[in-house]
CSV table of C-alpha atoms in Angstrom, one decimal:
chain,number,residue,atom,x,y,z
A,1,MET,CA,18.6,4.0,-0.7
A,2,ILE,CA,19.1,3.0,3.2
A,3,PHE,CA,16.7,0.6,4.7
A,4,PRO,CA,16.5,0.4,8.7
A,5,LEU,CA,18.5,-2.8,9.5
A,6,GLU,CA,16.8,-3.6,12.7
A,7,GLU,CA,13.1,-3.2,10.9
A,8,THR,CA,14.2,-4.8,7.5
A,9,VAL,CA,15.7,-8.6,9.5
A,10,LYS,CA,12.4,-8.4,12.1
A,11,PHE,CA,9.7,-8.2,8.9
A,12,ASN,CA,7.9,-11.2,8.1
A,13,GLY,CA,6.6,-9.9,4.8
A,14,ASN,CA,7.9,-9.9,1.2
A,15,ILE,CA,10.9,-7.8,1.2
A,16,TYR,CA,10.3,-7.3,-2.5
A,17,GLU,CA,6.6,-5.8,-2.0
A,18,ALA,CA,8.0,-3.8,1.2
A,19,THR,CA,10.7,-2.4,-0.8
A,20,VAL,CA,7.9,-1.5,-3.7
A,21,ALA,CA,5.4,-0.3,-1.3
A,22,ALA,CA,8.5,2.2,0.4
A,23,SER,CA,9.6,3.2,-2.8
A,24,HIS,CA,6.2,4.4,-4.0
A,25,ARG,CA,5.5,6.0,-0.3
A,26,ALA,CA,8.9,8.1,-0.5
A,27,TYR,CA,7.5,9.6,-3.8
A,28,GLN,CA,4.2,10.3,-2.3
A,29,MET,CA,6.1,12.3,0.3
A,30,ALA,CA,8.3,13.9,-1.8
A,31,MET,CA,5.5,15.4,-3.8
A,32,VAL,CA,3.4,16.6,-1.5
A,33,HIS,CA,6.6,17.8,1.0
A,34,ASP,CA,5.8,16.0,4.0
A,35,PRO,CA,7.1,17.7,7.2
A,36,ILE,CA,8.3,14.8,8.8
A,37,ILE,CA,11.0,14.4,6.2
A,38,ASP,CA,12.6,17.5,7.7
A,39,GLU,CA,12.7,15.2,11.0
A,40,ASN,CA,15.1,12.8,9.6
A,41,ASP,CA,17.2,15.1,7.7
A,42,GLY,CA,15.6,14.7,4.4
A,43,LYS,CA,16.0,10.9,4.5
A,44,VAL,CA,12.6,10.2,2.2
A,45,VAL,CA,13.2,6.4,1.6
A,46,SER,CA,14.5,5.7,5.0
A,47,THR,CA,11.5,7.3,6.6
A,48,ALA,CA,8.9,5.7,4.2
A,49,ALA,CA,10.6,2.3,5.2
A,50,GLU,CA,10.5,2.8,8.6
A,51,GLN,CA,6.6,3.8,8.1
A,52,ILE,CA,6.2,0.1,6.0
A,53,PHE,CA,8.2,-2.0,8.8
A,54,ASN,CA,6.6,0.0,11.6
A,55,SER,CA,3.0,-0.6,10.0
A,56,LYS,CA,2.7,2.7,10.5
A,57,ILE,CA,1.0,2.9,6.8
A,58,GLN,CA,-0.5,0.4,5.3
A,59,TYR,CA,-0.3,-1.1,1.6
A,60,ARG,CA,-2.3,-3.3,-0.4
A,61,ARG,CA,-0.7,-5.3,-3.8
A,62,ILE,CA,-3.4,-4.6,-6.7
A,63,GLU,CA,-3.0,-7.4,-9.0
A,64,ASP,CA,-2.4,-7.0,-12.8
A,65,LYS,CA,-5.7,-7.9,-14.9
A,66,ASN,CA,-3.7,-8.5,-17.7
């Protein structure tokens, strides 16, 4: 898994949450065969991470109710 280094260093939030969100986003993109993946040489995870770090997509944490 390769994360964009500059965005990772500048990120002010919880890096663990961002990693989990990027993993979920990468899965979504792979399942729907998002065309943006082709623009980034098939690098799904780094594309998803870039979207998270640049706030192109937003995520929220769902609390466990147990």
